[in-house]
mmCIF file of C-alpha atoms in Angstrom:
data_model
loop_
_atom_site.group_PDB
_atom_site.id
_atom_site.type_symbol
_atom_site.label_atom_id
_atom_site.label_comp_id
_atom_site.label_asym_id
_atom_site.label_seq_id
_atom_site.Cartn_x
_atom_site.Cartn_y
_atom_site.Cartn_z
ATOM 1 C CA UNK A 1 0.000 0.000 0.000
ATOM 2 C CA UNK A 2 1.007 3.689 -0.534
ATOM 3 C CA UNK A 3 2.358 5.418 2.614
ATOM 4 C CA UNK A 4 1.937 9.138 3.043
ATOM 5 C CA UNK A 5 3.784 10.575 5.628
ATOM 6 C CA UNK A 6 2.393 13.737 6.463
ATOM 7 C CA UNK A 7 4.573 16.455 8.403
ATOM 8 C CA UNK A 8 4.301 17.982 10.862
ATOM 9 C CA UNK A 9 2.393 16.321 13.521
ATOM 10 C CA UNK A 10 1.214 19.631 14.883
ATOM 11 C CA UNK A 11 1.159 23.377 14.146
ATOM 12 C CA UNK A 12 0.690 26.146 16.265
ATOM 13 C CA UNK A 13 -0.421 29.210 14.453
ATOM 14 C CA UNK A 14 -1.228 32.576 15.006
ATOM 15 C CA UNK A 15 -4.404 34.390 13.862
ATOM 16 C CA UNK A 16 -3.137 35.561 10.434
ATOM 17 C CA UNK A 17 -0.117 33.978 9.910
ATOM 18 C CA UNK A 18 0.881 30.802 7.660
ATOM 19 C CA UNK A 19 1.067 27.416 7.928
ATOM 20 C CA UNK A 20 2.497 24.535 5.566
ATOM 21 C CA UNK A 21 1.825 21.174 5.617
ATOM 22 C CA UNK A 22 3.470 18.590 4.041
ATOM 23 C CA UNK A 23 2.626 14.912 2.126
ATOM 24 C CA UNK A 24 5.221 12.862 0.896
ATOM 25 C CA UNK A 25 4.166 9.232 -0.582
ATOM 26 C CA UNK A 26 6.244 6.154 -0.557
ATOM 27 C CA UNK A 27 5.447 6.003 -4.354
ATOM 28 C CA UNK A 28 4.698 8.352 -7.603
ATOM 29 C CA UNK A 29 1.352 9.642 -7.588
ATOM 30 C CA UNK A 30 1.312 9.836 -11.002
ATOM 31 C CA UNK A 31 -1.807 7.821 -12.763
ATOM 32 C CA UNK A 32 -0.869 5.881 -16.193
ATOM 33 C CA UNK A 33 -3.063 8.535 -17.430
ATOM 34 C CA UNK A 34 -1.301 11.349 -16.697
ATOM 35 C CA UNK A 35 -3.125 12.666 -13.595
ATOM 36 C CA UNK A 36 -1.867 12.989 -10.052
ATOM 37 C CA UNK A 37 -5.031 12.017 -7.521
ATOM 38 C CA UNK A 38 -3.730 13.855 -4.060
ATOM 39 C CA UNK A 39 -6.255 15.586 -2.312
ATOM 40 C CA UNK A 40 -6.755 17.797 0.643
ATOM 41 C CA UNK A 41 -8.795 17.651 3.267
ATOM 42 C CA UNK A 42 -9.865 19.820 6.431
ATOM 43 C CA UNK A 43 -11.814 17.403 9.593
ATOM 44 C CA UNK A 44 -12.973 20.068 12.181
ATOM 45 C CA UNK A 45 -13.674 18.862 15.630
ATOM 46 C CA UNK A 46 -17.184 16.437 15.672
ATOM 47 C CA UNK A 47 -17.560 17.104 11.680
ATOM 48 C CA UNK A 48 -16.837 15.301 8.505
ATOM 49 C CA UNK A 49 -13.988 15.680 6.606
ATOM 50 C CA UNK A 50 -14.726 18.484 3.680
ATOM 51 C CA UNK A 51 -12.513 18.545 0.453
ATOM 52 C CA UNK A 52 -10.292 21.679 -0.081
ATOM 53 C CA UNK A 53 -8.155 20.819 -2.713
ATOM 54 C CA UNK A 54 -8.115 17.904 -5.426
ATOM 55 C CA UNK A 55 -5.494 16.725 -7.594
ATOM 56 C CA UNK A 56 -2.508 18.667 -5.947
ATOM 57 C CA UNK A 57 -3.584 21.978 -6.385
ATOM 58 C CA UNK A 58 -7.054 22.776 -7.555
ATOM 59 C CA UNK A 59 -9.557 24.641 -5.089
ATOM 60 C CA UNK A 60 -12.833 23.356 -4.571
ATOM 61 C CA UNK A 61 -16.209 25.122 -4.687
ATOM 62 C CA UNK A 62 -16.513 27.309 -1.942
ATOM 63 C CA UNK A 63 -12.804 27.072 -0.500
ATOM 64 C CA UNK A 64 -10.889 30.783 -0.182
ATOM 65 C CA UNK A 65 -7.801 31.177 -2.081
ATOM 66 C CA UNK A 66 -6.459 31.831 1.165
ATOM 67 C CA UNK A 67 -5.770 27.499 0.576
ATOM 68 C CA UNK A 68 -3.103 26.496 -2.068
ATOM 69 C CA UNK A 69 -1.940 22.992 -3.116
ATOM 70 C CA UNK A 70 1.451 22.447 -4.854
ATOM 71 C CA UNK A 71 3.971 19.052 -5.569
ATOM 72 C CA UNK A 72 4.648 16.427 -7.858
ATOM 73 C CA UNK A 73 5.569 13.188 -7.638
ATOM 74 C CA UNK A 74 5.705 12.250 -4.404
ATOM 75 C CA UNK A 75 6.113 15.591 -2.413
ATOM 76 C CA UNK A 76 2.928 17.559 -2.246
ATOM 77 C CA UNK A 77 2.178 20.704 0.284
ATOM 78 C CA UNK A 78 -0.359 22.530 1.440
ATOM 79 C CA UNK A 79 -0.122 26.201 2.550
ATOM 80 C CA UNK A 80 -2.889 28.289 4.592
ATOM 81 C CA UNK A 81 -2.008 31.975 4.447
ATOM 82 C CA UNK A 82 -4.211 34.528 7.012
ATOM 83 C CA UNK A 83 -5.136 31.689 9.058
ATOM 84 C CA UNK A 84 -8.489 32.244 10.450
ATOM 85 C CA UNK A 85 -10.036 30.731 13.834
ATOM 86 C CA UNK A 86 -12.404 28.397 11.203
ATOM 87 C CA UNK A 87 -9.361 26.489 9.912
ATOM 88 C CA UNK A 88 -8.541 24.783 13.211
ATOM 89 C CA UNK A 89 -8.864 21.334 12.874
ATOM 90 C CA UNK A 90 -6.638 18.065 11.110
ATOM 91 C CA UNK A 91 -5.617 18.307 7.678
ATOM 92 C CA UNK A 92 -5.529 15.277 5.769
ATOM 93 C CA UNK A 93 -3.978 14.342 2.437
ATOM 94 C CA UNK A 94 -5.267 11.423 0.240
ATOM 95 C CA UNK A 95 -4.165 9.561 -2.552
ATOM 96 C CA UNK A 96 -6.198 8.244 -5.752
ATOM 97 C CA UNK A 97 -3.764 6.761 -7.964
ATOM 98 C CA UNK A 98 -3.483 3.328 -6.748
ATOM 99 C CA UNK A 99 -5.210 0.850 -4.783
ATOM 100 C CA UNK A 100 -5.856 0.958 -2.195
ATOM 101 C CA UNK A 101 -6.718 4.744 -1.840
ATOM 102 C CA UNK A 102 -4.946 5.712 1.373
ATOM 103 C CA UNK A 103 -4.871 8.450 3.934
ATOM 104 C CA UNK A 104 -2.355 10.052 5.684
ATOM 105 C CA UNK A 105 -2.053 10.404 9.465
ATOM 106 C CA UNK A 106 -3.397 13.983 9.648
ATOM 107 C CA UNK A 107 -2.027 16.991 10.954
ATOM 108 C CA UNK A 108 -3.491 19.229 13.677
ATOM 109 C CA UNK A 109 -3.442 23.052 13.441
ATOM 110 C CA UNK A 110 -4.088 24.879 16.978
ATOM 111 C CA UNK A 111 -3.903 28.285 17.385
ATOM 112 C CA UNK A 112 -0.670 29.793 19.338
ATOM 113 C CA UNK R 1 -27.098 20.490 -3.157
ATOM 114 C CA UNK R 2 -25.668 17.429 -2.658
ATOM 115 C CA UNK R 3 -26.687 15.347 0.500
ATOM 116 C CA UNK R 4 -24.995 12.022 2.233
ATOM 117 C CA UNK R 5 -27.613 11.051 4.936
ATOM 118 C CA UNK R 6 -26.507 8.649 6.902
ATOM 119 C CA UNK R 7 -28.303 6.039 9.140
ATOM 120 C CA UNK R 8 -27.965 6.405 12.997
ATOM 121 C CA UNK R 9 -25.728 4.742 15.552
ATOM 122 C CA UNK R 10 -25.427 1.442 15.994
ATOM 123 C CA UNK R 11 -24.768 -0.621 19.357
ATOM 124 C CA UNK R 12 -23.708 -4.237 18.303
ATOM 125 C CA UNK R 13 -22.741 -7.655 19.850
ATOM 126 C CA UNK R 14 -19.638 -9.221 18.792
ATOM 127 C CA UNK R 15 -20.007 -11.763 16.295
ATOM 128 C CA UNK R 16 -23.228 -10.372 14.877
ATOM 129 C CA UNK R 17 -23.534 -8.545 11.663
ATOM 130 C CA UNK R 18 -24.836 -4.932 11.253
ATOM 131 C CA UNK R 19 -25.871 -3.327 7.636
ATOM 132 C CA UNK R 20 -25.362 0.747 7.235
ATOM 133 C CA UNK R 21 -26.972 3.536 5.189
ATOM 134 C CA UNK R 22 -26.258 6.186 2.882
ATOM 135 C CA UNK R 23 -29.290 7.895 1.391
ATOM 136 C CA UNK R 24 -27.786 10.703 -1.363
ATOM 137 C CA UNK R 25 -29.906 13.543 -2.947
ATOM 138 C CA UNK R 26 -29.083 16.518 -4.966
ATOM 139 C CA UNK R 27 -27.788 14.801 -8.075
ATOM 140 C CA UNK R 28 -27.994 11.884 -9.861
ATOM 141 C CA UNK R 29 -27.315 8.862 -7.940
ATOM 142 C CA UNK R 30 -26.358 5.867 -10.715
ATOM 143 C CA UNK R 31 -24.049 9.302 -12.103
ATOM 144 C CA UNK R 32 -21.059 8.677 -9.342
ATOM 145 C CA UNK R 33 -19.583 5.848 -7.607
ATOM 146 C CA UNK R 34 -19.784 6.182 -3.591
ATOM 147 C CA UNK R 35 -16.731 5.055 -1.670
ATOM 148 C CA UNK R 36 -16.999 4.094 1.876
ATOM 149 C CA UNK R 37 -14.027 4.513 4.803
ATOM 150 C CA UNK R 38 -13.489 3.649 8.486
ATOM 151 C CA UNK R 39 -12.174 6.094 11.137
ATOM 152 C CA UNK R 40 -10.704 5.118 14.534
ATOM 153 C CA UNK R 41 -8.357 7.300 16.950
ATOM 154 C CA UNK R 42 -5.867 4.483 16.578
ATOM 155 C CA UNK R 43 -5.505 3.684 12.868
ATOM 156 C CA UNK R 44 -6.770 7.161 11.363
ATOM 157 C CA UNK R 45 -8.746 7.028 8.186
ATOM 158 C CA UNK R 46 -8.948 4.054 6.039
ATOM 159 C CA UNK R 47 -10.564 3.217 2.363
ATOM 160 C CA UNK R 48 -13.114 -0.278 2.624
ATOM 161 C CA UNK R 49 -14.130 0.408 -0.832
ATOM 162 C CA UNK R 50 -15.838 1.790 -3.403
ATOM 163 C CA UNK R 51 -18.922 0.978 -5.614
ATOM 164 C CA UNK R 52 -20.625 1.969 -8.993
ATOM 165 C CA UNK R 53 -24.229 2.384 -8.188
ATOM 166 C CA UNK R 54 -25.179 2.051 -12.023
ATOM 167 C CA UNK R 55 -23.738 -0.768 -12.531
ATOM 168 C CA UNK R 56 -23.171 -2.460 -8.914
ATOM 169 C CA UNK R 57 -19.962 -3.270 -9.329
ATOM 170 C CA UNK R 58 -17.367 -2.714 -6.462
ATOM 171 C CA UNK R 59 -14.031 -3.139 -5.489
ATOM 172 C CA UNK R 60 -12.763 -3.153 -2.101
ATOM 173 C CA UNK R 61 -9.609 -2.692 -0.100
ATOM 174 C CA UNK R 62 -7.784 -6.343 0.861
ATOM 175 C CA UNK R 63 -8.059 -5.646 4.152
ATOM 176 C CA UNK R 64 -11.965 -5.012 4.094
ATOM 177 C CA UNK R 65 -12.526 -8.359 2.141
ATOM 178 C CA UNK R 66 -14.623 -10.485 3.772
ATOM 179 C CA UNK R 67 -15.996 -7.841 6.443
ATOM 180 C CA UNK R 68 -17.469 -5.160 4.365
ATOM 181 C CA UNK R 69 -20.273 -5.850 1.537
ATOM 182 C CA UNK R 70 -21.355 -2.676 -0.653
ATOM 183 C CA UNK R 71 -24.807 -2.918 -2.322
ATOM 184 C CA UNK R 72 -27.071 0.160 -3.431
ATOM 185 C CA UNK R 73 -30.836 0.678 -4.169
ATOM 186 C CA UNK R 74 -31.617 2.752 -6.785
ATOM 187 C CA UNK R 75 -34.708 3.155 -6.485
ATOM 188 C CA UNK R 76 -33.975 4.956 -3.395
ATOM 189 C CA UNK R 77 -31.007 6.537 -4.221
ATOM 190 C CA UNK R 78 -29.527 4.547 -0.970
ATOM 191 C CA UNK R 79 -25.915 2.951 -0.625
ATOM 192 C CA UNK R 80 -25.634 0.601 2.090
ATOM 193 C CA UNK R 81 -22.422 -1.307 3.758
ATOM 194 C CA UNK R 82 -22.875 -4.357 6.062
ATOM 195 C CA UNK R 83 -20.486 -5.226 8.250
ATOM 196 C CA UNK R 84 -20.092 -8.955 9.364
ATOM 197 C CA UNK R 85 -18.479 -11.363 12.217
ATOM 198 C CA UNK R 86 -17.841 -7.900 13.930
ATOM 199 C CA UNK R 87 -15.385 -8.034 16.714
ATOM 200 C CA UNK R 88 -14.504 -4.887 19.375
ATOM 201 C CA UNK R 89 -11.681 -3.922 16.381
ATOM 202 C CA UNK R 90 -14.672 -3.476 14.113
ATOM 203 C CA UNK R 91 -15.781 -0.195 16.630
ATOM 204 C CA UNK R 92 -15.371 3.244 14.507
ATOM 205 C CA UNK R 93 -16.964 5.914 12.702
ATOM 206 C CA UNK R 94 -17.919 4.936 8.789
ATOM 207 C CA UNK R 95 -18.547 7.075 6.270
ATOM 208 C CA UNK R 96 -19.819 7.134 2.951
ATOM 209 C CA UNK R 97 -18.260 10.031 0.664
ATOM 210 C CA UNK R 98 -19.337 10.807 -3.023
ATOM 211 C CA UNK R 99 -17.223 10.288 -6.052
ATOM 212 C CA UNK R 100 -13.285 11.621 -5.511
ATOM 213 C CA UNK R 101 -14.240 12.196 -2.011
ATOM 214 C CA UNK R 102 -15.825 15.468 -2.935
ATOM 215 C CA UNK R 103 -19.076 15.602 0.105
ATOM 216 C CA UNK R 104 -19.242 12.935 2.865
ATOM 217 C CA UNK R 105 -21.940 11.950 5.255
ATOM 218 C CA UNK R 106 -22.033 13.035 9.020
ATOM 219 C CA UNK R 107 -20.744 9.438 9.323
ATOM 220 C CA UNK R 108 -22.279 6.267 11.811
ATOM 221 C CA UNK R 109 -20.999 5.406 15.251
ATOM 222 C CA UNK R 110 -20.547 1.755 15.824
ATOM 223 C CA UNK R 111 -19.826 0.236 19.106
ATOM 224 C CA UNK R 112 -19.115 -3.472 19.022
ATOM 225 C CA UNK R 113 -19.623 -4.645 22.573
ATOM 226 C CA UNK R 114 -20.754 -7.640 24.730
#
């Protein structure tokens, strides 16, 4: 199975400052077809996990551009600039290209 | 807009079976395939599987094989996922989530105990 190792563990952030996740797979992301499925996620505390950004670095409906994907490969990262008290929670990444589809271990963002 | 409503809690002995529920609404249902994936403190977020509800046909992670079954009704626009010989390990939150992950349910509690 694909590992993603997600880094770091934890953030501490202050209200409007930025914060950088990484993703780094054990394997190429890169479908035969050409398309890289790693995705972005956001779990807030007693909700579902909602999407924020699919295939490395495209926002979904509704999600502020304050939320940017890059990578390749196998090292992907989010960034969250002007962190705002509604983006506390564990960020997830998620690959597509192979099966099984596989999650990595999440990382929490508090606020400092 | 797109809806995942899924079925309520479930308290359930070990060794028994127990089937969940996914009703969608707000698009077409037969249009995208539904995935299903279990969440637990200790092993984080894992894929059971996916299915096509147009056609039926699934495909499941190795390590759900055997525990999970994913059928659909579509004439109620429902996905459902039983679980079977459940054992304490078996204990999480499932949810169902649409297509590449895209909107998920509020997810099921189930609590596997004697």
């Amino acid at each position: 199975d694909v590992v993603l190792t997600q880094t770091p563990v934890s953030l501490l952030i202050s209200l409007g400052g930025q914060a950088s996740i990484s993703c780094r797979s054990s394997q190429s992301l890169v479908h035969s077809n050409g398309n890289t499925y790693l995705h972005w996620y956001l779990q807030k505390p007693g909700q579902s996990p909602q999407l924020l950004i699919y295939q490395v670095s495209n926002r979904f409906s509704g999600i502020p551009d304050r939320f940017s994907g890059s990578g390749s490969g196998t090292d992907f990262t989010l960034k969250i600039s002007r962190v705002e008290p509604e983006d506390l929670g564990v960020y997830y990444c998620l690959q597509r290209t192979h099966n099984p589809y596989t999650f990595g271990a999440g990382t929490k963002l508090e606020l400092k | 807009q797109v809806q995942l409503q899924q079925s309520g809690a479930e308290l359930v002995k070990p060794g028994t079976s127990v089937k969940l529920s996914c009703k969608a609404s707000g698009y077409t249902f037969t249009s995208n395939h539904m995935n299903w994936i279990k969440q637990t403190t200790g092993q984080g977020l894992e894929w059971i599987g996916i299915i096509n509800p147009g056609s039926g046909g699934t495909s499941y992670n190795v390590k759900f094989k055997g525990k999970a079954t994913l059928t659909v009704d579509k004439s109620s626009s429902t996905a459902f996922m039983q679980l079977s010989s459940l054992t304490p390990e078996d204990s999480a939150v499932y949810y169902c989530a649409l297509g590449w992950f895209a909107y998920w349910g509020q997810g099921t509690l189930v609590t596997v105990s004697s």
